[in-house]
mmCIF file of C-alpha atoms and ligand atoms in Angstrom:
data_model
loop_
_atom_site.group_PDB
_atom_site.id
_atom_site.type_symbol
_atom_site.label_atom_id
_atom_site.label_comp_id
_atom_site.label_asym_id
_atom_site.label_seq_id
_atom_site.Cartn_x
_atom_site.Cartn_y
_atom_site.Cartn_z
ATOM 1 C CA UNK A 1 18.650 -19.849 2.484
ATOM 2 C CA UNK A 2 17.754 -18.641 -1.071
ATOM 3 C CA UNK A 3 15.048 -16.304 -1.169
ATOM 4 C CA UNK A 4 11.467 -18.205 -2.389
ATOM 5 C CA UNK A 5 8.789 -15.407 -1.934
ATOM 6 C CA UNK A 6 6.152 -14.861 0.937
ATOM 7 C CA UNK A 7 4.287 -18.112 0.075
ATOM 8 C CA UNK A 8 7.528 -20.246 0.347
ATOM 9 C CA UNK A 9 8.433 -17.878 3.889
ATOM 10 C CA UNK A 10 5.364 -17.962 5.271
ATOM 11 C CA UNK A 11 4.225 -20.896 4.491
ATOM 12 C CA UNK A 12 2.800 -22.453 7.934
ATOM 13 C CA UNK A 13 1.144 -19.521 8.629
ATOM 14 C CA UNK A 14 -0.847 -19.611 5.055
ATOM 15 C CA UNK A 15 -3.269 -21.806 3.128
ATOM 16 C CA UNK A 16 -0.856 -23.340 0.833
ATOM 17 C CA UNK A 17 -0.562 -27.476 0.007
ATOM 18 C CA UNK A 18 1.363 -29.110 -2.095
ATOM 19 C CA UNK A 19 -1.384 -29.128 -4.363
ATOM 20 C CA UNK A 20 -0.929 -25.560 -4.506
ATOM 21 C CA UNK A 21 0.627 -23.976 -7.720
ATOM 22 C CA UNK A 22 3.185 -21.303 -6.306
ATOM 23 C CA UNK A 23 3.224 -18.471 -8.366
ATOM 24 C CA UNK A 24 5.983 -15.876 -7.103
ATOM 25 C CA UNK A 25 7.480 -13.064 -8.576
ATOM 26 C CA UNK A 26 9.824 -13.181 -5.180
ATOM 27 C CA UNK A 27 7.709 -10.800 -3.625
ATOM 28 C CA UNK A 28 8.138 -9.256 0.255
ATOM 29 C CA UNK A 29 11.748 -8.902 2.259
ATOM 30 C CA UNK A 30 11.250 -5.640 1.828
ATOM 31 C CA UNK A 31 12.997 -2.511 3.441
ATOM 32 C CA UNK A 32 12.172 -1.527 6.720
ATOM 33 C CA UNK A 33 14.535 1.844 6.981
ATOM 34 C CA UNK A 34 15.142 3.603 9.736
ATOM 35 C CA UNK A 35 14.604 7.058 9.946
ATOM 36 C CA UNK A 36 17.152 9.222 11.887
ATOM 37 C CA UNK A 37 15.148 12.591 10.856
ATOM 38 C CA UNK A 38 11.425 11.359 12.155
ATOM 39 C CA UNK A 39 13.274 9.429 14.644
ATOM 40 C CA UNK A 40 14.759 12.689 16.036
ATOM 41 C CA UNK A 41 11.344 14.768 15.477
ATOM 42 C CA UNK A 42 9.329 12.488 16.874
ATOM 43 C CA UNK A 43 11.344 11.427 20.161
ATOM 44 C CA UNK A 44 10.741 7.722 19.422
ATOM 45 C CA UNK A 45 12.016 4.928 16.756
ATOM 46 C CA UNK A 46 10.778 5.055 13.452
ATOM 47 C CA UNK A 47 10.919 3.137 10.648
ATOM 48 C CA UNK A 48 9.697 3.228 7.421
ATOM 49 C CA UNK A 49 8.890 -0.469 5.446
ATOM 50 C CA UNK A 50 9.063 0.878 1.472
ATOM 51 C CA UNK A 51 6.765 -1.415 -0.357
ATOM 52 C CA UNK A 52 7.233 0.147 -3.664
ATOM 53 C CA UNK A 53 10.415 -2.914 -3.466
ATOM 54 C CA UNK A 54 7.901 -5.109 -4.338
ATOM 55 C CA UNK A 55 7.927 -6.597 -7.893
ATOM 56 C CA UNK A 56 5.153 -4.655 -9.378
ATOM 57 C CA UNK A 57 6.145 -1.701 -6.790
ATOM 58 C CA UNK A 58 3.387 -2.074 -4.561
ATOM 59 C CA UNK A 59 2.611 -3.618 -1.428
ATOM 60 C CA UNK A 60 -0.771 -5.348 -3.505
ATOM 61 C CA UNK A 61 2.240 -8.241 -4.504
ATOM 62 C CA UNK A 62 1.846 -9.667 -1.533
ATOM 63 C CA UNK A 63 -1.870 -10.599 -1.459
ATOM 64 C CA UNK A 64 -1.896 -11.625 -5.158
ATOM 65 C CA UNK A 65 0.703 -14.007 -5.332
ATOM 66 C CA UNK A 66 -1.812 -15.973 -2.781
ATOM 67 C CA UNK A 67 -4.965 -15.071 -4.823
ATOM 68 C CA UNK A 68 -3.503 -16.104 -8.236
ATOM 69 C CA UNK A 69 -2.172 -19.133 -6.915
ATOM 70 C CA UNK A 70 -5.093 -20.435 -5.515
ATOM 71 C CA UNK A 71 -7.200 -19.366 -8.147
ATOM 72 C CA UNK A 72 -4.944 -21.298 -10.615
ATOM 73 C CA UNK A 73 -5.373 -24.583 -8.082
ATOM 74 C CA UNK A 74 -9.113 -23.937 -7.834
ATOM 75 C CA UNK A 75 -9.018 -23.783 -11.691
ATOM 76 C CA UNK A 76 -9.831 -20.680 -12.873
ATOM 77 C CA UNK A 77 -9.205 -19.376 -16.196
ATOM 78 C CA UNK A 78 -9.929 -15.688 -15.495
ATOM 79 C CA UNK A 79 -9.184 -13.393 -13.139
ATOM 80 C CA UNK A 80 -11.530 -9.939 -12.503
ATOM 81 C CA UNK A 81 -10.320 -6.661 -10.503
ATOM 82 C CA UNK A 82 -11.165 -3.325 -9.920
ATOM 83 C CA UNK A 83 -8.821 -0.916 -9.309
ATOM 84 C CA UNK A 84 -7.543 2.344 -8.577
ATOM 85 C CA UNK A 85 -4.177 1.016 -10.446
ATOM 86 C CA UNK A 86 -2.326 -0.951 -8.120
ATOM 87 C CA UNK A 87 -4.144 -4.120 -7.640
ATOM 88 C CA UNK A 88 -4.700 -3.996 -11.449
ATOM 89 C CA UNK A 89 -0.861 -3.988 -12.256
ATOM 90 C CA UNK A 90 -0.215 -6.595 -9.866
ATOM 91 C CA UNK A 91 -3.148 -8.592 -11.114
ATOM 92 C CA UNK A 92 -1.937 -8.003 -14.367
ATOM 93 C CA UNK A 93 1.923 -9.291 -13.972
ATOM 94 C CA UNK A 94 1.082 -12.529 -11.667
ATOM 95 C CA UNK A 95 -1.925 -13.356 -14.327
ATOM 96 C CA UNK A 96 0.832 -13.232 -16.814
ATOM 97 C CA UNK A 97 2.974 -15.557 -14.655
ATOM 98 C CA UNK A 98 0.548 -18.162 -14.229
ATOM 99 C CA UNK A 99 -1.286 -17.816 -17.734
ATOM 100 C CA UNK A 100 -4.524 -16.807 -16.674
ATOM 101 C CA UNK A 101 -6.339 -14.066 -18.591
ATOM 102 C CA UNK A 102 -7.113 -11.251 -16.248
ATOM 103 C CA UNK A 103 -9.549 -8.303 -16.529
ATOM 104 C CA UNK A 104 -9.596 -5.011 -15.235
ATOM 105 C CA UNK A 105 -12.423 -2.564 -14.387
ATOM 106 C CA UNK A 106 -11.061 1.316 -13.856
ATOM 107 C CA UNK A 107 -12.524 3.897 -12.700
ATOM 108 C CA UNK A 108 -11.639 6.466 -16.612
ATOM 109 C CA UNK A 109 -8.981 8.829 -16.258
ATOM 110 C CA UNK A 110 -8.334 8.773 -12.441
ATOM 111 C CA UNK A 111 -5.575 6.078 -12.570
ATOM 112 C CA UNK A 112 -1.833 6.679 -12.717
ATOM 113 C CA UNK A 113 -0.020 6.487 -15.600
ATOM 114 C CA UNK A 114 2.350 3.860 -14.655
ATOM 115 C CA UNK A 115 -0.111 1.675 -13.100
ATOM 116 C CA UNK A 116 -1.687 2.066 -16.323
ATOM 117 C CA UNK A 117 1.331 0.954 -18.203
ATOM 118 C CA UNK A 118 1.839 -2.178 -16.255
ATOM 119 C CA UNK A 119 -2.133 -3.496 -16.889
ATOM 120 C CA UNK A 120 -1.702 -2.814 -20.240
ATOM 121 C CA UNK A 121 1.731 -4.225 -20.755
ATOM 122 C CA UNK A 122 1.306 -7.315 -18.981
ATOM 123 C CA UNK A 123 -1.855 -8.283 -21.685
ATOM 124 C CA UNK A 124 -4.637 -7.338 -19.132
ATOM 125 C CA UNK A 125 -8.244 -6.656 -20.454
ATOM 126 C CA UNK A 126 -8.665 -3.394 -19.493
ATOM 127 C CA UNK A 127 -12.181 -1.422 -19.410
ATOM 128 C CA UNK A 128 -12.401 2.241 -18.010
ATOM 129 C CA UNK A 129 -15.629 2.913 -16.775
ATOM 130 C CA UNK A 130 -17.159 6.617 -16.506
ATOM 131 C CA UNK A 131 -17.665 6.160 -12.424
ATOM 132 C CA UNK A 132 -15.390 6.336 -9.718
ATOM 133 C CA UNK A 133 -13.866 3.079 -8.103
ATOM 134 C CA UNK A 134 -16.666 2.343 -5.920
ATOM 135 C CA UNK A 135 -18.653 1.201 -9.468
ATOM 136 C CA UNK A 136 -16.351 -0.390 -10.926
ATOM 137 C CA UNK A 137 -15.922 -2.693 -7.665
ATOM 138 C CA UNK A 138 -19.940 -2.846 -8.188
ATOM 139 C CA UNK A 139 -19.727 -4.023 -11.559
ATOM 140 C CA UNK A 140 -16.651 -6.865 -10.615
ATOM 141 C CA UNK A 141 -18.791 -7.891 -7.700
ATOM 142 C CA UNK A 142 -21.705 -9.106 -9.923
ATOM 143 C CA UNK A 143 -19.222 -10.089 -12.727
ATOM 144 C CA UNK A 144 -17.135 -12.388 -10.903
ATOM 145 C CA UNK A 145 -20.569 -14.218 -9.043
ATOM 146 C CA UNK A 146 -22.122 -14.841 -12.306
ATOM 147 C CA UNK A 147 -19.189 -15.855 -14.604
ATOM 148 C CA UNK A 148 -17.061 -18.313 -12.542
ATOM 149 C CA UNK A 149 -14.556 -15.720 -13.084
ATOM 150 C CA UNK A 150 -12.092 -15.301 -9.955
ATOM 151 C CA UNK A 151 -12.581 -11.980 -8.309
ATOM 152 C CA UNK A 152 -9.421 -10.978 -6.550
ATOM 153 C CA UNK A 153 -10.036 -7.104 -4.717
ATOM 154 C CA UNK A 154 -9.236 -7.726 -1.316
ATOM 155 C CA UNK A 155 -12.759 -9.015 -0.634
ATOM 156 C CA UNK A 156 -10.747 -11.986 -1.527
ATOM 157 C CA UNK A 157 -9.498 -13.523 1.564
ATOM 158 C CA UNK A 158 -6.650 -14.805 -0.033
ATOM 159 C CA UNK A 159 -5.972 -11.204 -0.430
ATOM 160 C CA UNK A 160 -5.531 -10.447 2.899
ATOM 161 C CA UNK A 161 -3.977 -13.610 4.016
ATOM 162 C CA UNK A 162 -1.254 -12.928 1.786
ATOM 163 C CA UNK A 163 -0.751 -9.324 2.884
ATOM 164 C CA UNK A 164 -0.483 -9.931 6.631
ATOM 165 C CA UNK A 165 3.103 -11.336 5.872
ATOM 166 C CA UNK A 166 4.098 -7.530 6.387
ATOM 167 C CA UNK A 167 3.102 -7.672 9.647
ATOM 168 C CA UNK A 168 5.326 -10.675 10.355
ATOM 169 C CA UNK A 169 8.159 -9.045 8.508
ATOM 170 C CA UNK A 170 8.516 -5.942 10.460
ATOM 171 C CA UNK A 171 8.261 -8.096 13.739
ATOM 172 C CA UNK A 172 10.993 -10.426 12.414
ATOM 173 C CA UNK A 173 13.454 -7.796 11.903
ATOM 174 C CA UNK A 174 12.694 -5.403 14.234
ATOM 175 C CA UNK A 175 12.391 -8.605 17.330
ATOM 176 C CA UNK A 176 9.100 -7.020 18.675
ATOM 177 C CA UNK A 177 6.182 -5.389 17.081
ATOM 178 C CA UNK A 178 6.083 -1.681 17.037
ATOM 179 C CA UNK A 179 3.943 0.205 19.596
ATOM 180 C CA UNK A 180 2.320 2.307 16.782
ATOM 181 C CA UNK A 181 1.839 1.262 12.991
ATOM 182 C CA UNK A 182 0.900 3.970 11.027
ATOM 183 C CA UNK A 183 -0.584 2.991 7.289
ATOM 184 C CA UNK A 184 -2.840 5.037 4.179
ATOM 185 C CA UNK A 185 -6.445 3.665 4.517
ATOM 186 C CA UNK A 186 -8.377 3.681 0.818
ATOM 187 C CA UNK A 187 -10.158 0.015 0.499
ATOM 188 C CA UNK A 188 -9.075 -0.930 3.889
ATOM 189 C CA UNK A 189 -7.940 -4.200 3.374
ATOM 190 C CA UNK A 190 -4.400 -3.659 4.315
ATOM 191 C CA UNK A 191 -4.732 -2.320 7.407
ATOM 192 C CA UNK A 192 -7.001 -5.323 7.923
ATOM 193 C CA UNK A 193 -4.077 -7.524 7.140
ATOM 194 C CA UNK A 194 -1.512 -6.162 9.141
ATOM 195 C CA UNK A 195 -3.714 -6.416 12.098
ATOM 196 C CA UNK A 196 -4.426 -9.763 11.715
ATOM 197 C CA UNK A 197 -0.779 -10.794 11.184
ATOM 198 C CA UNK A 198 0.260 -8.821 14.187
ATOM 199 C CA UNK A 199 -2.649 -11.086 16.132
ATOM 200 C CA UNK A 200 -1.602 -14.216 14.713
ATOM 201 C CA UNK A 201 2.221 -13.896 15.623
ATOM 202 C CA UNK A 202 1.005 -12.668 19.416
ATOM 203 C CA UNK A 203 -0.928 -16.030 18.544
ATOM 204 C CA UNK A 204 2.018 -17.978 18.518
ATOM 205 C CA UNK A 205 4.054 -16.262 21.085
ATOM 206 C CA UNK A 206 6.714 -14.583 19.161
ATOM 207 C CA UNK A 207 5.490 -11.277 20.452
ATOM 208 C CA UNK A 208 3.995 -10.291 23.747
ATOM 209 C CA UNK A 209 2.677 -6.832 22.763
ATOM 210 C CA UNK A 210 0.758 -5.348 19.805
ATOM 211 C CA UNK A 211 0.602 -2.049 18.028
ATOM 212 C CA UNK A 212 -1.519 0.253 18.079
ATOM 213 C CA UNK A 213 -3.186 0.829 14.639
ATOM 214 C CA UNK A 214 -3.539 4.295 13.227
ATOM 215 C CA UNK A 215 -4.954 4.750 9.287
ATOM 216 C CA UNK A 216 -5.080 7.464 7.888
ATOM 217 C CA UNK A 217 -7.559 8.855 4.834
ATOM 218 C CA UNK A 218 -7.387 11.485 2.269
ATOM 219 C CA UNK A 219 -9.265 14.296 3.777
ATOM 220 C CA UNK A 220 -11.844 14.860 0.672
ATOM 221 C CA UNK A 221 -12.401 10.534 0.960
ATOM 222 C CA UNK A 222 -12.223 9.793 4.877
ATOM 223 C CA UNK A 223 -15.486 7.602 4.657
ATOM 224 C CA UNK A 224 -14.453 5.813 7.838
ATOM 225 C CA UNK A 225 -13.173 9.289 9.349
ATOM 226 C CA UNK A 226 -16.516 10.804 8.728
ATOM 227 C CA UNK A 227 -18.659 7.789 9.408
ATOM 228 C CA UNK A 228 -20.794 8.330 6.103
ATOM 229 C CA UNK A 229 -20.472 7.457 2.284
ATOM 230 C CA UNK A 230 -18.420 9.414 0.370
ATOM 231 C CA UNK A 231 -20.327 9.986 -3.029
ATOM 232 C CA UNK A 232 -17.594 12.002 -4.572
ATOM 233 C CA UNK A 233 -14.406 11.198 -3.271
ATOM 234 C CA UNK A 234 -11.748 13.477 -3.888
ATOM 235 C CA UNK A 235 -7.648 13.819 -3.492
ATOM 236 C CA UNK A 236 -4.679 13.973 -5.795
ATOM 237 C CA UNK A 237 -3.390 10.101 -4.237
ATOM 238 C CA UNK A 238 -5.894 8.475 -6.578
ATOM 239 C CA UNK A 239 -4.772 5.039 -4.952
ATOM 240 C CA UNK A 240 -7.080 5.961 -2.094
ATOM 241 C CA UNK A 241 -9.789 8.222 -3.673
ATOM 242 C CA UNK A 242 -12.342 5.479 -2.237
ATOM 243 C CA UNK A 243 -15.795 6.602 -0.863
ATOM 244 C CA UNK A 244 -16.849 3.306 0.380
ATOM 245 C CA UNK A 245 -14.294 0.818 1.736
ATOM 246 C CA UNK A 246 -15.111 -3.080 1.445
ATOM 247 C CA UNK A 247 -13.179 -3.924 4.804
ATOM 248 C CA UNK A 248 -14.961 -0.430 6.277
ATOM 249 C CA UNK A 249 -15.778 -2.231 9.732
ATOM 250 C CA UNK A 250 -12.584 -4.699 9.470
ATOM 251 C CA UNK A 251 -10.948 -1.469 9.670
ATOM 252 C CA UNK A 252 -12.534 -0.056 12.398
ATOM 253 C CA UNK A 253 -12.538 -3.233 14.788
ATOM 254 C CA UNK A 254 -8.632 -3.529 14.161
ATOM 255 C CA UNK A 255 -8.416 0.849 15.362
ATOM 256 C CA UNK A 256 -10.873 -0.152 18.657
ATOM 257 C CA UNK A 257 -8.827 -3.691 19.195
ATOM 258 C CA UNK A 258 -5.923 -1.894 19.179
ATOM 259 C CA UNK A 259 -6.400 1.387 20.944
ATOM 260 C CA UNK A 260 -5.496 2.752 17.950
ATOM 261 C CA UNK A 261 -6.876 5.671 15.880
ATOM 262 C CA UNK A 262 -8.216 6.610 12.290
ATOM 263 C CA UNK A 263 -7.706 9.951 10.773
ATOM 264 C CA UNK A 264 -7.584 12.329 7.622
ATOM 265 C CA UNK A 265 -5.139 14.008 6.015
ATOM 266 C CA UNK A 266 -5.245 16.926 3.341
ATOM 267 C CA UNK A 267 -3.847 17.083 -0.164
ATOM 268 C CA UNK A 268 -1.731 20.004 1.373
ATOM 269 C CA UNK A 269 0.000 17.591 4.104
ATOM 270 C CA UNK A 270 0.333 14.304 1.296
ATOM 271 C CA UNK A 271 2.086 16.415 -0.644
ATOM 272 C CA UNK A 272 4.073 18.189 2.005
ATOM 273 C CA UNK A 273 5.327 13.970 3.128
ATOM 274 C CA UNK A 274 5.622 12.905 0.094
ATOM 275 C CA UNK A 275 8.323 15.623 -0.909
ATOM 276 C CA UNK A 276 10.329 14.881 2.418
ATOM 277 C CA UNK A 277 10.282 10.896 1.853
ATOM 278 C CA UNK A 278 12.028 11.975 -1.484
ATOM 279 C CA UNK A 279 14.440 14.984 -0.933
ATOM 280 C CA UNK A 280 15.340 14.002 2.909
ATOM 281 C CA UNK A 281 15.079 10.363 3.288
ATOM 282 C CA UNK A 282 15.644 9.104 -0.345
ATOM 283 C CA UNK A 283 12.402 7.337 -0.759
ATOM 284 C CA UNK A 284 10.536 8.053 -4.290
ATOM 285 C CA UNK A 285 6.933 7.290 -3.170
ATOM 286 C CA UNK A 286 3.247 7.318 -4.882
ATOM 287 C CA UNK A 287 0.949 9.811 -2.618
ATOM 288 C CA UNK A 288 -1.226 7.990 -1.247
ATOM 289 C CA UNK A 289 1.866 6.053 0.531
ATOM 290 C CA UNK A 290 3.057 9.622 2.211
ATOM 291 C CA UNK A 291 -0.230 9.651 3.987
ATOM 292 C CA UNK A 292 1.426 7.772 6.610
ATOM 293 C CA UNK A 293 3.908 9.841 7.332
ATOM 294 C CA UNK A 294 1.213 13.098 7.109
ATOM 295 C CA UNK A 295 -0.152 11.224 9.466
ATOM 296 C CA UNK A 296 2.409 10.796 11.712
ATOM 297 C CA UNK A 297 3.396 14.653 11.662
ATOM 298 C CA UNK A 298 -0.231 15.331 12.494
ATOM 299 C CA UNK A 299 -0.028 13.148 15.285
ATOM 300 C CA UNK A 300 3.152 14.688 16.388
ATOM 301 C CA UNK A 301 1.843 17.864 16.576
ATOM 302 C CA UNK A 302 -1.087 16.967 18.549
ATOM 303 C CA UNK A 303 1.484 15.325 20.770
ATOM 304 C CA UNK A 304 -0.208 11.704 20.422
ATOM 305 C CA UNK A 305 3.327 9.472 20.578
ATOM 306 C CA UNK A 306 4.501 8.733 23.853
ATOM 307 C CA UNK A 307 8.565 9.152 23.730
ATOM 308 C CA UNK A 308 10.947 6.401 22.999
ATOM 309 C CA UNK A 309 8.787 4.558 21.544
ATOM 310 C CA UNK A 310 9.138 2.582 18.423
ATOM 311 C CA UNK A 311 6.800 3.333 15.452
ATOM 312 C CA UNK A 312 6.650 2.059 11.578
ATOM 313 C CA UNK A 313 5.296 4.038 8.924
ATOM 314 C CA UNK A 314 4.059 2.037 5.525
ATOM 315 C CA UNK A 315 4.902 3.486 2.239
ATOM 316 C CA UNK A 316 2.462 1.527 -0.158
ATOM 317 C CA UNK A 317 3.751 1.801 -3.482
ATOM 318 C CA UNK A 318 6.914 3.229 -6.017
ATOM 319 C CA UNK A 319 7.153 6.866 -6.793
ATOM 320 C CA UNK A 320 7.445 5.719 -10.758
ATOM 321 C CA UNK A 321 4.116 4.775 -10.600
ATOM 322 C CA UNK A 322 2.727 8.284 -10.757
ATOM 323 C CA UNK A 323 5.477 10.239 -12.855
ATOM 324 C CA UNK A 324 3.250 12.930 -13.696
ATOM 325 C CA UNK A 325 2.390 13.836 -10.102
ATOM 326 C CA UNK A 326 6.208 14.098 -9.432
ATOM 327 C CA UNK A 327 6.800 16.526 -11.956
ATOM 328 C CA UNK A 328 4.031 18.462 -11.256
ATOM 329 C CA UNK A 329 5.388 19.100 -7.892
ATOM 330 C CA UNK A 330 8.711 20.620 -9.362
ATOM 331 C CA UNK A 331 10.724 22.516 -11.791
ATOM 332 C CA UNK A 332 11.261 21.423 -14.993
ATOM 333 C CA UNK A 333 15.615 21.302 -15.629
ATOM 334 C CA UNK A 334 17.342 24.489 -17.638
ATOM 335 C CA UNK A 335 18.103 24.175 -20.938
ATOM 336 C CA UNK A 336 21.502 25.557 -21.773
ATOM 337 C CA UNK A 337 23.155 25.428 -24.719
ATOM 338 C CA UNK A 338 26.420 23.404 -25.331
ATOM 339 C CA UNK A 339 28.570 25.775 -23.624
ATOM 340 C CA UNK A 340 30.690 24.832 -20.487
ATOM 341 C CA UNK A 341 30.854 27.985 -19.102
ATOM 342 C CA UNK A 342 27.327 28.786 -19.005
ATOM 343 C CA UNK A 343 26.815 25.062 -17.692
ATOM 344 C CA UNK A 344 29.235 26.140 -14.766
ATOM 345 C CA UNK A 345 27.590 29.217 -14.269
ATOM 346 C CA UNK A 346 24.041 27.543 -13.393
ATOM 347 C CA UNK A 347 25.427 24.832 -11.438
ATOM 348 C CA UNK A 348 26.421 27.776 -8.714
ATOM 349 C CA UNK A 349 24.209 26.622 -6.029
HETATM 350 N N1 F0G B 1 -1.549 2.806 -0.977
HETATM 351 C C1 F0G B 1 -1.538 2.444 -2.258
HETATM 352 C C2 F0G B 1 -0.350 2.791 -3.072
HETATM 353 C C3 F0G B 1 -2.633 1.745 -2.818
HETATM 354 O O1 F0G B 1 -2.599 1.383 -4.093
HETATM 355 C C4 F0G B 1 -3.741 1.450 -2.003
HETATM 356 C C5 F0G B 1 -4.898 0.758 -2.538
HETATM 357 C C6 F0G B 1 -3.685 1.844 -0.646
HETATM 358 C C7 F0G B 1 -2.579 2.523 -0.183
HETATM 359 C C8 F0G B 1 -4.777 1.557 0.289
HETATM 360 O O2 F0G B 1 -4.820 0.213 0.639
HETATM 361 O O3 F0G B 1 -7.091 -0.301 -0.142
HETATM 362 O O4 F0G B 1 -5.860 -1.869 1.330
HETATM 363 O O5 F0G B 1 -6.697 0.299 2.205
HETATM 364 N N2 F0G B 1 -5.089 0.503 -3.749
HETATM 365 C C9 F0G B 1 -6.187 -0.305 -4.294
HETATM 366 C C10 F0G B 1 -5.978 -0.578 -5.781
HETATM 367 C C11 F0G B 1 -7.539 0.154 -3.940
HETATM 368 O O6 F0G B 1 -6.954 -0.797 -6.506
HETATM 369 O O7 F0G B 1 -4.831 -0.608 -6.210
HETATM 370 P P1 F0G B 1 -6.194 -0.463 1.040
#
């Protein structure tokens, strides 16, 4: 059967009528990889779902192709956001889609420049604010209640709803769900959704077990971790540089539900993932999507995974969205003059 999208896939398990105006950029179906290295380390199964395959390269496709749908059937002309750069981008692209103007709040100068791009590109209203994310999803909050203007953060149901269809698409190809399911925690609304599309397909019988749900924080913004506010959150994968999640105690009831666990990771071990998703397993990844696999070497090494297990990492969003992080992290290419022998001479490995 063609391809139609999560809303078209899905469909029985979301809130969609005929009424409802699809609007798809054919998001979801994407990748789960396995991974023969962390397979091998790790004594157990792993797999890694790339979300950067998504349309607008993150996972946030998902969710919005719900929220902008409904918002167009509920007939709304505007669309508000704030975001760290995904949701914006995504907001940005299915607003285009569907005709709706769409606003973004950012938090000034702490957003990637490809996220940036992609706002901006796709005719989004965008306002930097001097304050971190946790204002600007302040300032959409009273925005969107006073305006009629359609706020679509993950505080959003729709949002969620939408996003759970990873959860049902790493149970429908791997025939079971995974015992562990390892994702980067910034808003917490993803690992909300995963959890509850993991409960609704044990709902239904089409699996008998469920995972257990480990999220993982950047060390200077583990709000949840630490159990207290983060004022000033800090880390290099701005994507999760949140202080104060809105699904904070979704999150927490899905780690307790599931046995599972929440936990921090340095800038140090991002990085150190990030560069082995790209130079050992081929996967160009934003930062803040590595913190799974941090995570799951930190785990390892405390000796958390029981063997033969099966586990599946989430990688969040595209490496191309943060260009200047990548280069950062290595060396800029020689530059030789038009001479073949000297060419040959540096290629030596
Ligand atoms: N990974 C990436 C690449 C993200 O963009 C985000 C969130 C997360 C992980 C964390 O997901 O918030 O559901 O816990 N980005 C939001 C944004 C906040 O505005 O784009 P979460």
């Amino acid at each position: 059967m063609k391809y139609k999208g999560i809303l078209e896939k899905y469909r029985d398990f979301l809130p969609v009528s005929e009424k409802t105006p699809v609007i798809s950029l054919l998001e979801g179906n994407t990748p789960l990889i396995f991974s023969g290295r962390l397979s091998e380390l790790t004594g157990c199964s792993v797999y890694l779902k790339y979300e950067g395959a998504n349309p607008t390269g993150s996972f946030k496709d998902r969710g919005m192709t719900l929220a902008i749908s409904k918002a167009l059937e509920e007939g709304a002309k505007a669309v508000i956001c704030a975001s760290t750069g995904n949701t914006s981008a995504s907001a940005a692209a299915y607003s285009a889609k569907a005709g709706l103007k769409c606003i973004v709040i950012l938090p000034k100068g702490a957003i990637a420049q490809g996220k940036l791009a992609q706002a901006l590109i796709h005719g989004a209203k965008v306002i930097a604010i001097e304050g971190n994310f946790d204002d600007a999803l302040g300032i959409v909050r009273e925005l969107s209640s006073g305006y009629s203007i359609c706020l679509v953060n993950s505080i959003n149901p729709y949002r969620i709803e939408g996003q759970k269809t990873g959860a049902f698409e790493v149970v429908d190809v791997l025939g079971k769900a995974p015992d562990y399911h390892l994702i980067p925690v910034g808003n917490a609304g993803n690992i909300t959704a995963y959890w509850k599309g993991y409960k609704e397909y044990k709902g239904k019988g089409r699996i008998d077990s469920l995972p257990k749900m480990c999220g993982f924080q950047a060390a200077g913004a583990a709000p949840i971790v630490e159990k207290r506010i983060i004022k000033e959150p800090k880390t290099i994968a701005t994507a999760i540089k949140i202080g104060n999640p809105a699904s904070w105690s979704k999150a927490e009831e899905a780690i307790i539900e599931s046995f599972g666990r929440i936990d921090k990771v340095t800038d140090e071990e991002i990085l150190e993932a990030y560069r082995f998703l790209a130079e050992k397993e081929g996967l160009f990844t934003e930062p803040a999507s590595a913190a799974s696999v941090a995570g799951l070497f930190k785990l390892k090494a405390e000796g958390y995974f029981e063997k033969d297990k099966t586990i599946v990492c989430i990688l969040t969003g595209h490496g191309l969205k943060d260009p200047e992080l990548a280069i950062s992290q290595t060396k800029p290419p020689r530059v030789l003059p038009r001479d073949l022998d000297k060419i040959i001479e540096k290629m030596k490995l």
